[in-house]
CSV table of C-alpha atoms and ligand atoms in Angstrom, one decimal:
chain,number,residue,atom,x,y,z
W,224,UNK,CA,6.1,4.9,13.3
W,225,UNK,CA,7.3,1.4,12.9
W,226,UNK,CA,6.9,1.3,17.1
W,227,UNK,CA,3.3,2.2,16.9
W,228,UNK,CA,2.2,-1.0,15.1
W,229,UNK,CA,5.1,-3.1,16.4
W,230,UNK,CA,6.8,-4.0,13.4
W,231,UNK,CA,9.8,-4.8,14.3
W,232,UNK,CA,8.9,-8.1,16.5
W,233,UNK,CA,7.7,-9.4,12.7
W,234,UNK,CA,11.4,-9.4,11.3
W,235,UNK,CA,14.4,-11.6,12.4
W,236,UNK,CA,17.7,-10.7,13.4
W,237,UNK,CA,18.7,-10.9,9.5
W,238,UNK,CA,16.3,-8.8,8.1
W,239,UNK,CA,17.0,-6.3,10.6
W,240,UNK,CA,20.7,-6.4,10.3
W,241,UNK,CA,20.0,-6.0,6.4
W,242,UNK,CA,17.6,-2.9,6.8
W,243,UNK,CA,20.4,-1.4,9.3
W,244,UNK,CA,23.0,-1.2,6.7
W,245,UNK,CA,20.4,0.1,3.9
W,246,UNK,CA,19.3,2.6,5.8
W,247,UNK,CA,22.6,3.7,7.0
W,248,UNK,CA,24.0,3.8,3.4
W,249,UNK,CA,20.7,5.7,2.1
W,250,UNK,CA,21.2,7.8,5.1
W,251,UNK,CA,24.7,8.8,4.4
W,252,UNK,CA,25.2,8.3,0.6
W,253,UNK,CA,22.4,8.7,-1.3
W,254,UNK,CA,19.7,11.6,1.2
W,255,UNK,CA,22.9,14.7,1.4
W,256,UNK,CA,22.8,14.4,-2.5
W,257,UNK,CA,19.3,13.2,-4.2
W,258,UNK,CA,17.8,16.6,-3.9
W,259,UNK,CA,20.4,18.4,-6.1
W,260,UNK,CA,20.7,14.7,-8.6
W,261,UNK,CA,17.0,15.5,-8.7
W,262,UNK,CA,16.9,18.8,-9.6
W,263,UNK,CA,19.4,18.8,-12.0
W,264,UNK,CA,17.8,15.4,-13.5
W,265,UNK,CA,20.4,13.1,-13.4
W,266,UNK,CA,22.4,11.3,-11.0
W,267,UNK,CA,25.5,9.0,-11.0
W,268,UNK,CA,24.1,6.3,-11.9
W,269,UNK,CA,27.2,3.9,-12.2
W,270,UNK,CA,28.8,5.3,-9.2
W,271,UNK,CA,25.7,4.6,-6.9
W,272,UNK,CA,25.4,1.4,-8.8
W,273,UNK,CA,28.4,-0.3,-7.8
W,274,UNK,CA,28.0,0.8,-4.2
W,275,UNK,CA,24.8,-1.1,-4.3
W,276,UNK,CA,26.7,-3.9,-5.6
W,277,UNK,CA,29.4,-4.0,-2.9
W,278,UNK,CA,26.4,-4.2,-0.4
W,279,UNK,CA,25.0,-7.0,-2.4
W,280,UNK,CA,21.5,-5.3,-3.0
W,281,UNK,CA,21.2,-5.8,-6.5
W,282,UNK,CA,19.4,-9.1,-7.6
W,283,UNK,CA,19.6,-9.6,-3.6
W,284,UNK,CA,17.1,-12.5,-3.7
W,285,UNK,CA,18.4,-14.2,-6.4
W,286,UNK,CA,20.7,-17.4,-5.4
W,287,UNK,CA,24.0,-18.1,-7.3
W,288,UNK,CA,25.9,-16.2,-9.5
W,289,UNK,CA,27.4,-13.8,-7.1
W,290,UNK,CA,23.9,-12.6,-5.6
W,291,UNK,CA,22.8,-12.4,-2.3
W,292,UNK,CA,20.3,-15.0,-1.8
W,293,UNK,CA,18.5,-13.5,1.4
W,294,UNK,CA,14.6,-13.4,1.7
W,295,UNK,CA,12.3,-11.6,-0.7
W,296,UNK,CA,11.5,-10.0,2.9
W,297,UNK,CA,14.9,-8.7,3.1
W,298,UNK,CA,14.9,-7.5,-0.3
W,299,UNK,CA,11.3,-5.4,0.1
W,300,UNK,CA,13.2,-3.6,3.4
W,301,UNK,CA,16.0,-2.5,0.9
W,302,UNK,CA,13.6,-1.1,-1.7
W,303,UNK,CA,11.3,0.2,1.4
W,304,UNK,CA,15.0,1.8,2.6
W,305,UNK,CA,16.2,3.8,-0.3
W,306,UNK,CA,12.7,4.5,-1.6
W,307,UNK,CA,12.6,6.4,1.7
W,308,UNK,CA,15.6,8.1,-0.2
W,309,UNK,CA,14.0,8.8,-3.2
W,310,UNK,CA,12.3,6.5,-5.6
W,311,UNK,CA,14.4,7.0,-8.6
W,312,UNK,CA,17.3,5.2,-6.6
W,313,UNK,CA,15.1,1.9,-6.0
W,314,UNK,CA,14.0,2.2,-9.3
W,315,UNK,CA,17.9,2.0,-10.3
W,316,UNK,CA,18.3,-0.7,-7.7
W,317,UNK,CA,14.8,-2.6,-8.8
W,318,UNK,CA,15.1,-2.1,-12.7
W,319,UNK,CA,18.8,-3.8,-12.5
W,320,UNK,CA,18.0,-6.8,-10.1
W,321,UNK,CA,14.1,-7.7,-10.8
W,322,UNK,CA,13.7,-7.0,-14.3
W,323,UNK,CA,17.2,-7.2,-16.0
W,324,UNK,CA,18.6,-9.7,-14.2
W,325,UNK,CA,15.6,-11.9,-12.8
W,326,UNK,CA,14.8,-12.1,-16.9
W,327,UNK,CA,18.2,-13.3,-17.4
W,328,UNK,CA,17.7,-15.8,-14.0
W,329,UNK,CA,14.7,-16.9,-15.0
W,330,UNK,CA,14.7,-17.5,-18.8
W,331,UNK,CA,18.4,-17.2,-19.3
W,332,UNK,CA,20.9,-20.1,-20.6
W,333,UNK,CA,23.6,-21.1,-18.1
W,334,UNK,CA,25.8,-19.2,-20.8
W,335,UNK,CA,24.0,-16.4,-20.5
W,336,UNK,CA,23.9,-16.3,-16.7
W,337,UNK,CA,27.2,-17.1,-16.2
W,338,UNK,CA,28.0,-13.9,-18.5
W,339,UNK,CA,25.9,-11.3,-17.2
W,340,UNK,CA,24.7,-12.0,-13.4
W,341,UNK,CA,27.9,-12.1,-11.5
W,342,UNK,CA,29.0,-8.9,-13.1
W,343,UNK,CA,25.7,-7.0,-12.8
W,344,UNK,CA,25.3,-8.3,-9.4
W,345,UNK,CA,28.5,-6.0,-8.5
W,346,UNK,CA,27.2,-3.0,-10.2
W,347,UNK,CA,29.7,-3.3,-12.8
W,348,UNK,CA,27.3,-3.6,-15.4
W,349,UNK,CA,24.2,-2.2,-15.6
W,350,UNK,CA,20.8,-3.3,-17.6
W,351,UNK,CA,17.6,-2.4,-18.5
W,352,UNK,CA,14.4,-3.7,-19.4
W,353,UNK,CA,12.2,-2.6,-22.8
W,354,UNK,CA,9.2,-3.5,-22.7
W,355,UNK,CA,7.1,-0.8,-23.3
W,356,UNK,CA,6.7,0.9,-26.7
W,357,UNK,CA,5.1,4.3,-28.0
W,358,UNK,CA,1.9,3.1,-28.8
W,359,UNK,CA,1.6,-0.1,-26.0
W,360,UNK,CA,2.1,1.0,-22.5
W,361,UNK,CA,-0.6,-1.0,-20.4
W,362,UNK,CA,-1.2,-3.8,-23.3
W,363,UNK,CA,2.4,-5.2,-24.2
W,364,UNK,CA,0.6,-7.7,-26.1
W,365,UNK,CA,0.4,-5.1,-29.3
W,366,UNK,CA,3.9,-4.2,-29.2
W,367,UNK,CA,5.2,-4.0,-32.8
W,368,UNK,CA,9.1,-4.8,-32.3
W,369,UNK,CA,9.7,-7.5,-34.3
W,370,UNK,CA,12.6,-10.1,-34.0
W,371,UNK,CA,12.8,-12.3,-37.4
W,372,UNK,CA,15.3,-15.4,-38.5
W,373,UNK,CA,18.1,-14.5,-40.6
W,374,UNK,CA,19.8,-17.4,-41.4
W,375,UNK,CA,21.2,-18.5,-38.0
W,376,UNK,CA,21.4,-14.5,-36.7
W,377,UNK,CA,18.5,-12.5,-35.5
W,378,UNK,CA,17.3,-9.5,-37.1
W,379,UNK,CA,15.5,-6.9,-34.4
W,380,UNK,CA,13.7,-3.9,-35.4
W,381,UNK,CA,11.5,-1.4,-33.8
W,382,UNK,CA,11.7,0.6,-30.3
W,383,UNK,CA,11.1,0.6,-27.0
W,384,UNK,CA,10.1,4.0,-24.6
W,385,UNK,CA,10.0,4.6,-21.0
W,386,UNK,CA,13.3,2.4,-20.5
W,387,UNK,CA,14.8,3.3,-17.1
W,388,UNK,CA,18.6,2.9,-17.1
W,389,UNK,CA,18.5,2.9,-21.4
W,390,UNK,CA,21.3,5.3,-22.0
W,391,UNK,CA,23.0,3.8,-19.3
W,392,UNK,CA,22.6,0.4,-19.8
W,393,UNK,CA,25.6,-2.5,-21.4
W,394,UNK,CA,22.7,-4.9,-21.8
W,395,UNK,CA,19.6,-4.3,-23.0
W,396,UNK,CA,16.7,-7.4,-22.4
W,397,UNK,CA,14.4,-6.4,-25.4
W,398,UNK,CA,11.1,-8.0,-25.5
W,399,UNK,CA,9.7,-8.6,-29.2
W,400,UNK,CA,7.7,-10.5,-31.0
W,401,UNK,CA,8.9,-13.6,-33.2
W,402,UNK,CA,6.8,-16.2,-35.4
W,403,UNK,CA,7.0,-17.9,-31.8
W,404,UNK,CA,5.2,-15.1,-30.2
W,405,UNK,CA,7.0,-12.7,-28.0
W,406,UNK,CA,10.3,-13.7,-26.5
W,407,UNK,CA,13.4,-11.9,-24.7
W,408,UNK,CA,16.5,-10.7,-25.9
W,409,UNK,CA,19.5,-9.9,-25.1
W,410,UNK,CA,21.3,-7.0,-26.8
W,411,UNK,CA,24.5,-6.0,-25.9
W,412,UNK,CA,24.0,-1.6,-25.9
W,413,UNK,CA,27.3,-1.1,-28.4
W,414,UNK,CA,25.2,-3.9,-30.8
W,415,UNK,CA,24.9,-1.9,-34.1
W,416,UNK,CA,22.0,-0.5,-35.1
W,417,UNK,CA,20.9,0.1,-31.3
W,418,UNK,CA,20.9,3.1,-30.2
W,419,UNK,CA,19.4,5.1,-27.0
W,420,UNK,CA,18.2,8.7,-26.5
W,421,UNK,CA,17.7,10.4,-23.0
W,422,UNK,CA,14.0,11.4,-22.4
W,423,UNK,CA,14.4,14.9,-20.7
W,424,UNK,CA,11.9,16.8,-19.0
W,425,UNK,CA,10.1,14.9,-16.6
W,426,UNK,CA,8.5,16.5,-13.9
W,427,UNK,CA,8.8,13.1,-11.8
W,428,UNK,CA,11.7,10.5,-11.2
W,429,UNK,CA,14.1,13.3,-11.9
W,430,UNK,CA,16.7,10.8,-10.2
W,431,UNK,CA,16.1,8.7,-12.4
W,432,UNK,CA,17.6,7.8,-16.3
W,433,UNK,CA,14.9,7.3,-18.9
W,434,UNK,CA,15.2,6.3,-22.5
W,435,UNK,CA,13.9,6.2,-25.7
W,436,UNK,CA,15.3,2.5,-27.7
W,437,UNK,CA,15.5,2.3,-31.4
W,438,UNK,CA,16.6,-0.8,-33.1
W,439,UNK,CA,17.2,-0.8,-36.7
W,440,UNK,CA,18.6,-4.1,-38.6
W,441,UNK,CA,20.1,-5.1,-34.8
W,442,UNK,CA,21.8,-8.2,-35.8
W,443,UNK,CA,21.9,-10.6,-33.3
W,444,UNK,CA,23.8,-14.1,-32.8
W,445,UNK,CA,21.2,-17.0,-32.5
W,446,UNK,CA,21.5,-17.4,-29.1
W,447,UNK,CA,20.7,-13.9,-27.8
W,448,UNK,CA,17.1,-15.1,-27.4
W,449,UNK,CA,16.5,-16.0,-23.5
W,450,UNK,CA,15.7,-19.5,-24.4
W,451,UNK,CA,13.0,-20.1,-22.0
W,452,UNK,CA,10.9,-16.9,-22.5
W,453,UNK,CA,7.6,-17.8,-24.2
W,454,UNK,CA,5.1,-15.4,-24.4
W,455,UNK,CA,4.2,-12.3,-22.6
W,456,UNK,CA,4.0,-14.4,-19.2
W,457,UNK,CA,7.5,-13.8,-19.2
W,458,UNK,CA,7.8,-10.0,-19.0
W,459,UNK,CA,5.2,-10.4,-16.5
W,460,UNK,CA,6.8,-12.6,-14.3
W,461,UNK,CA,9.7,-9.9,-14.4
W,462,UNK,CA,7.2,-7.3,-13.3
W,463,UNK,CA,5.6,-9.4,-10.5
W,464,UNK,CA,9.1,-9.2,-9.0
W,465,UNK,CA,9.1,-5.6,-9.5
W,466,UNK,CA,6.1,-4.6,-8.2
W,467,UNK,CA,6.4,-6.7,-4.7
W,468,UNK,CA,9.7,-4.5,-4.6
W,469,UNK,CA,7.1,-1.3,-4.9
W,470,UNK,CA,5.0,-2.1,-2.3
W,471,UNK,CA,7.8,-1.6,0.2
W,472,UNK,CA,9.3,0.9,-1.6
W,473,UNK,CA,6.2,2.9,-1.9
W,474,UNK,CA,5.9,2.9,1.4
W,475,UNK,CA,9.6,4.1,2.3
W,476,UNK,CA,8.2,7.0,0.5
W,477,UNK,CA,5.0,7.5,2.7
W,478,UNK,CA,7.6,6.7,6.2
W,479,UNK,CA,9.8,9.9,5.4
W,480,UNK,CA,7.1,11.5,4.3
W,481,UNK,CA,5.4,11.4,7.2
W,482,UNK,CA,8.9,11.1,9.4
W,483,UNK,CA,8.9,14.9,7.7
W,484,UNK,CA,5.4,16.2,8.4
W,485,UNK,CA,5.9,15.1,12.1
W,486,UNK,CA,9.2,17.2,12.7
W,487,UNK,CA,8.1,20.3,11.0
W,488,UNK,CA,4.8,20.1,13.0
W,489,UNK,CA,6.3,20.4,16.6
W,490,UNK,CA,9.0,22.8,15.2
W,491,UNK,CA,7.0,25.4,13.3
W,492,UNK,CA,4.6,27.3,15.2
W,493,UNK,CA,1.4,28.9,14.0
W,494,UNK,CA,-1.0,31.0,15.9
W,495,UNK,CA,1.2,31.1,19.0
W,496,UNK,CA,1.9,27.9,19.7
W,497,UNK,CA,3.0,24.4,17.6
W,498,UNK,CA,1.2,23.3,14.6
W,499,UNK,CA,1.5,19.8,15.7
W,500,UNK,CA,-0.8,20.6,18.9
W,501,UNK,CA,-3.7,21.3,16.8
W,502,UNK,CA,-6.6,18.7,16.3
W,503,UNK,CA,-6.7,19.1,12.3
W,504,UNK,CA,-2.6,18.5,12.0
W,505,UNK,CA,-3.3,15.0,14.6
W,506,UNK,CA,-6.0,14.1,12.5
W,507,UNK,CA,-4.2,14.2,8.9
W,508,UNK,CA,-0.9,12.6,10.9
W,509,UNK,CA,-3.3,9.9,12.6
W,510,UNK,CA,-4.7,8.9,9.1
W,511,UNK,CA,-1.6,8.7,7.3
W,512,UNK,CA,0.0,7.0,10.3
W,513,UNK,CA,-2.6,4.0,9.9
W,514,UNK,CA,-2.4,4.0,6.0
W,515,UNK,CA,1.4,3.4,6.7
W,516,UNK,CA,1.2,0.9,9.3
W,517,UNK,CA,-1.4,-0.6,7.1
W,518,UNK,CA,0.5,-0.9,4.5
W,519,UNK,CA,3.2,-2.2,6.0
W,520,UNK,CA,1.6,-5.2,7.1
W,521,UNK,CA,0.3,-5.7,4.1
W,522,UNK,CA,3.6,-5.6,2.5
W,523,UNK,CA,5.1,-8.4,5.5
W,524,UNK,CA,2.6,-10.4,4.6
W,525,UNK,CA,3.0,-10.7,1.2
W,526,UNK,CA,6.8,-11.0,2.3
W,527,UNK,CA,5.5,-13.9,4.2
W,528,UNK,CA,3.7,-15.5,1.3
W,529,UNK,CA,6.7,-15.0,-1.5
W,530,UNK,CA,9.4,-16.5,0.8
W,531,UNK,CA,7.0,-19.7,1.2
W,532,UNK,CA,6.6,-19.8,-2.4
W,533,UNK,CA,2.8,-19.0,-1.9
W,534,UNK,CA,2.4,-15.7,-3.6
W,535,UNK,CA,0.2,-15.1,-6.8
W,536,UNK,CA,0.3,-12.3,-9.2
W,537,UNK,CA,-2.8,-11.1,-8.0
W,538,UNK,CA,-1.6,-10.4,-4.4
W,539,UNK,CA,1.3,-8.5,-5.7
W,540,UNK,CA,-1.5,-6.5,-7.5
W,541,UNK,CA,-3.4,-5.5,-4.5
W,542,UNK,CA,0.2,-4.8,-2.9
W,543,UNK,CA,0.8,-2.3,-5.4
W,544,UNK,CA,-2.7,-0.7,-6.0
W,545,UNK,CA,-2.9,0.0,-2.3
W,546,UNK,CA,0.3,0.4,-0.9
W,547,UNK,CA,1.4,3.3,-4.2
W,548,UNK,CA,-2.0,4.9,-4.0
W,549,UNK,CA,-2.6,5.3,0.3
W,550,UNK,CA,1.5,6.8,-0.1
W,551,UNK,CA,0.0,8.7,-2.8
W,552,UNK,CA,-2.4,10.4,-0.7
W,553,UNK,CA,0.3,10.6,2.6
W,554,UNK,CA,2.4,12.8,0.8
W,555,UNK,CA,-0.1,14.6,-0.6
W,556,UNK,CA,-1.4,15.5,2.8
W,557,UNK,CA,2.1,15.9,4.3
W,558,UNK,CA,2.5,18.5,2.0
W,559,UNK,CA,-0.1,20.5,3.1
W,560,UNK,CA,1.3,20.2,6.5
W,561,UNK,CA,4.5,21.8,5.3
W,562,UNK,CA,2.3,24.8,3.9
W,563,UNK,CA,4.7,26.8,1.1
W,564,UNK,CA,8.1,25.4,2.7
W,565,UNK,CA,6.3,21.9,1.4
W,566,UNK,CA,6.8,22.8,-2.2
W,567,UNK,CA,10.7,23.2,-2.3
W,568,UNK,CA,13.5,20.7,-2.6
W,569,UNK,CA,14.6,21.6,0.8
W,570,UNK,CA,12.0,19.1,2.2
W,571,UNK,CA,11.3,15.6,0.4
W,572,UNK,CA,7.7,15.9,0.3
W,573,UNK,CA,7.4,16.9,-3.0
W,574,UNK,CA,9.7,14.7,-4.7
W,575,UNK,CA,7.8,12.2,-3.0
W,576,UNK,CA,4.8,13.0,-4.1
W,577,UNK,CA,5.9,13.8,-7.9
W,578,UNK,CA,7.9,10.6,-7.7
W,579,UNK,CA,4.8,8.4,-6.7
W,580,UNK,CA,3.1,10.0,-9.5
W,581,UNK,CA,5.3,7.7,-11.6
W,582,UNK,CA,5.1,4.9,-9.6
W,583,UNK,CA,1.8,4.8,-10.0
W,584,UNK,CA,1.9,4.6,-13.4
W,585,UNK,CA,4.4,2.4,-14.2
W,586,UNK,CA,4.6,-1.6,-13.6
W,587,UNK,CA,1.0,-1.3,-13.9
W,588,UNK,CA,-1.1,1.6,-13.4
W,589,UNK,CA,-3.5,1.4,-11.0
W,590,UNK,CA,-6.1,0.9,-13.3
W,591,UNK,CA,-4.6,-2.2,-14.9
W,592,UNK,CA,-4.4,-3.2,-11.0
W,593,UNK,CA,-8.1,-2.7,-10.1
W,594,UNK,CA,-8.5,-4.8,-13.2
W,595,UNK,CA,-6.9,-7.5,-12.1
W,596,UNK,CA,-8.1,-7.6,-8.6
W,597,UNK,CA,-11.6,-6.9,-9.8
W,598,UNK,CA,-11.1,-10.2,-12.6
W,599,UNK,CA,-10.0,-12.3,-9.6
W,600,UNK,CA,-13.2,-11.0,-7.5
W,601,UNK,CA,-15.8,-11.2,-10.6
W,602,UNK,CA,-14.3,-13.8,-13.3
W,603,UNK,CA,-14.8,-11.2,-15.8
W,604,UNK,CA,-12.1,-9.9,-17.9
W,605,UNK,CA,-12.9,-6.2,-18.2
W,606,UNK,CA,-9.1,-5.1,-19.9
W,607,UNK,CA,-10.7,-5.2,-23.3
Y,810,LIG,P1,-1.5,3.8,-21.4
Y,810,LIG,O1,-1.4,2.3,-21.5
Y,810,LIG,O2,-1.7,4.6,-22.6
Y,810,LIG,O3,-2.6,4.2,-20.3
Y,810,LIG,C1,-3.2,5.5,-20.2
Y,810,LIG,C2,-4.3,5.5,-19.2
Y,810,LIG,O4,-5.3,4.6,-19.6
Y,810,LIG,C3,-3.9,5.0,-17.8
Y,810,LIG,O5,-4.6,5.7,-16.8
Y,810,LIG,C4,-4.3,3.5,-17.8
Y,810,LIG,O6,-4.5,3.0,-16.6
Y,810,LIG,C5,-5.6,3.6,-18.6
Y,810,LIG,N1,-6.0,2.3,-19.2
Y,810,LIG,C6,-5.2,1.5,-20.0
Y,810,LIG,N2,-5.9,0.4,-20.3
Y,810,LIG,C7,-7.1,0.5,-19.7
Y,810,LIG,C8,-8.3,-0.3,-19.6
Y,810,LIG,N3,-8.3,-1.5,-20.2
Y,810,LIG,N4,-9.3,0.1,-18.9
Y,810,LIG,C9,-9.3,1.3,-18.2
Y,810,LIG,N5,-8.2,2.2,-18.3
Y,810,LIG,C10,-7.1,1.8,-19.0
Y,810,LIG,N6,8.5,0.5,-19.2
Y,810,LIG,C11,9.4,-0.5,-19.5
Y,810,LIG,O7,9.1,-1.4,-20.3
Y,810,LIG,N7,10.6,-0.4,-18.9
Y,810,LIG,C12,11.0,0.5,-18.0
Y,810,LIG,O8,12.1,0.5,-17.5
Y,810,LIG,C13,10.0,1.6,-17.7
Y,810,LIG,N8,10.4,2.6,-16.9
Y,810,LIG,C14,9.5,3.7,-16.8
Y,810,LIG,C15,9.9,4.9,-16.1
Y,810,LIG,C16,9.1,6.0,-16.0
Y,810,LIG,C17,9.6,7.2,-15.4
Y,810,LIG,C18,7.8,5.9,-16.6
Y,810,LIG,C19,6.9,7.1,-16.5
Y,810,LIG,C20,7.4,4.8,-17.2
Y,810,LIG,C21,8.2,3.7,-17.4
Y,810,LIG,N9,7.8,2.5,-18.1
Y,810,LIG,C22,8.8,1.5,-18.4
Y,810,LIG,C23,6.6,2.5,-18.8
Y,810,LIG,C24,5.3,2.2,-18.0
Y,810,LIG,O9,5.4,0.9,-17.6
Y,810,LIG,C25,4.1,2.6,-18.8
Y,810,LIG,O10,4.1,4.0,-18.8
Y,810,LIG,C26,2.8,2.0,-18.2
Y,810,LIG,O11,2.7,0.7,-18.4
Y,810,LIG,C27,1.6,2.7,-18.7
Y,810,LIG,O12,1.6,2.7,-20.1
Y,810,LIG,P2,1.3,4.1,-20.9
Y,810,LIG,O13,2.1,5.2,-20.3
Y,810,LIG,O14,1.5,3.8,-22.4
Y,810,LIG,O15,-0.2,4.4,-20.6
């Protein structure tokens, strides 16, 4: 696939070193095993943690404190890499190093970077990122968790939902509100008075932890507030970093998706002779094949446009909405292809397509993304 719209030429020798060894370590670590992590809905997280650690993929584009420092290029061909693994894994991989720890980069202390980065950067610790509560998904700006003054400590009640990594997690960055509007935390898991539930039962991201926060009377030290965070700009500029990750990720999705649909197609035949030789097969692998390669280059280019600095949340937005919807539809399609084998674990298609399910909704739906594209086209704020 990646010949057909001659991708490759558009990465140098680093980034393709980079992808290499992701895609060799998704290949042999992560694909013999996600199928049975995801049907039983869990996996092991710390395990598959720390090996992402020793590659240095987590917070990979951060500089300092024991991360990485390559391009944000680099770091989409990870996410693209074990998203073609399964997106529960990036989401492990993304939840750890572009919400937990680029909140701590960005709006940390030196303190608290010093503390938590190099550590989390090896896998060693893990985080996770609460932002979203029971009753505010797509507008943060209602949340209820509160974070008051008590004497020099903090006091933090409320909860959180939809945390990925929460039961998991030694540090929790908790966004509440405070008489100075809503700021970051960070709240160390065995902090009493915090505790975390599993969410069970999901029919998507079964690879994948997700938790429910509560925080009763948390009493925090005064200087568990990310000093810099001011407002809900700051969650969101965690999120932007997020979402670029998704728009390769997604796509890694849509790639084995399609890498599937193509093998099954010349193997199985139907009516005497191979399914791929039939016009209606070409034309559904044709289509998907230029969504992807689309994509793709949509995804480079805002690659492009992040390691020169130039990239705006809006960008990231039509990254997203695209690029998680057209991979969407791929493996929707691809699934067809596989007729009733298409609906089993044996084959990724599925999990791919219930997977993207989530990763549509989350970091944004794609609502909340038309929204922003369509502000940016019309002036018009149509959220509310
Ligand atoms: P709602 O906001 O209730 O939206 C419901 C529907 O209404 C959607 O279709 C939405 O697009 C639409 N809608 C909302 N507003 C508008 C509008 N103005 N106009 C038109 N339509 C609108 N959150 C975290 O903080 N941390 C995490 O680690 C995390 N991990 C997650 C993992 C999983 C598996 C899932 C499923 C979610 C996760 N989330 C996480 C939460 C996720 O970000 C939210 O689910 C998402 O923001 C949507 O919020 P909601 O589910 O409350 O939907």
């Amino acid at each position: 696939l990646n010949e057909l719209f001659a991708l490759d030429p558009l990465l140098n020798e680093e980034e393709r070193d980079i992808r290499a060894t992701a895609r060799e370590f998704a290949n042999r670590h992560l694909r013999p095993h996600v199928a049975e992590w995801y049907e039983a809905g869990t996996l092991p997280a710390r395990e598959v943690a720390k090996e992402f650690g020793k590659l240095g993929m987590l917070g990979m584009h951060l500089h300092g404190y024991g991360c990485a420092g390559v391009s944000a290029t680099a770091y989409g061909l990870v996410c693209h890499e074990i998203e073609a693994a399964d997106a529960g894994l990036r989401s492990l991989m993304s939840v750890q190093g572009s919400l937990a720890m680029y909140a701590i980069y960005a709006y940390g202390s030196e303190d608290q970077k010093q503390q938590w980065l190099p550590d989390m950067a090896r896998g060693e610790k893990l985080g996770c990122f609460g932002l979203t509560e029971p009753d505010f998904g797509s507008n943060p700006g209602g949340m209820r968790t509160r974070a008051r003054r008590d004497g020099d400590d903090w006091l933090l009640n409320g909860s959180k939902m939809w945390i990925t990594n929460g039961t998991l997690a030694d540090v929790a960055v908790v966004w509440a509100r405070t008489e100075d509007g809503i700021r970051g935390f960070l709240v160390p898991t065995d902090t009493r008075g915090f505790e975390a539930h599993e969410m069970k039962h999901k029919l998507s991201l079964r690879a994948s932890v997700t938790a429910e926060l509560s925080f009763d009377d948390v009493r925090l030290p005064h200087d568990a507030v990310l000093p810099e965070s001011k407002g809900l700009k700051s969650p969101l500029g965690c999120l932007s970093e997020a979402r670029f990750g998704i728009v390769f990720g997604s796509m890694g999705s849509a790639r084995d998706c399609l890498e599937t649909a193509i093998g099954y197609a010349k193997s199985r035949e139907v009516f005497d002779k191979p399914l791929a030789a039939y016009q209606l097969t070409q034309a559904k692998l044709a289509d998907g094949a230029l969504e992807y390669g689309k994509g793709m280059l949509l995804a480079l280019h805002l690659g492009r446009l992040k390691d020169a600095g130039q990239i705006t949340s809006e960008q990231v937005s039509i990254g997203k909405l695209n690029n998680v919807r057209e991979a969407l539809e791929i493996a929707r399609t691809c699934r067809t292809i596989l007729g009733a084998n298409g609906i089993t674990l044996e084959y990724p298609v599925m999990r791919h397509a219930s997977n993207l399910e989530t990763v549509l909704t989350y970091e944004g739906t794609s609502e909340i993304h038309q929204l922003v594209v369509g502000q940016a086209l019309t002036g018009e704020n149509a959220f509310r």
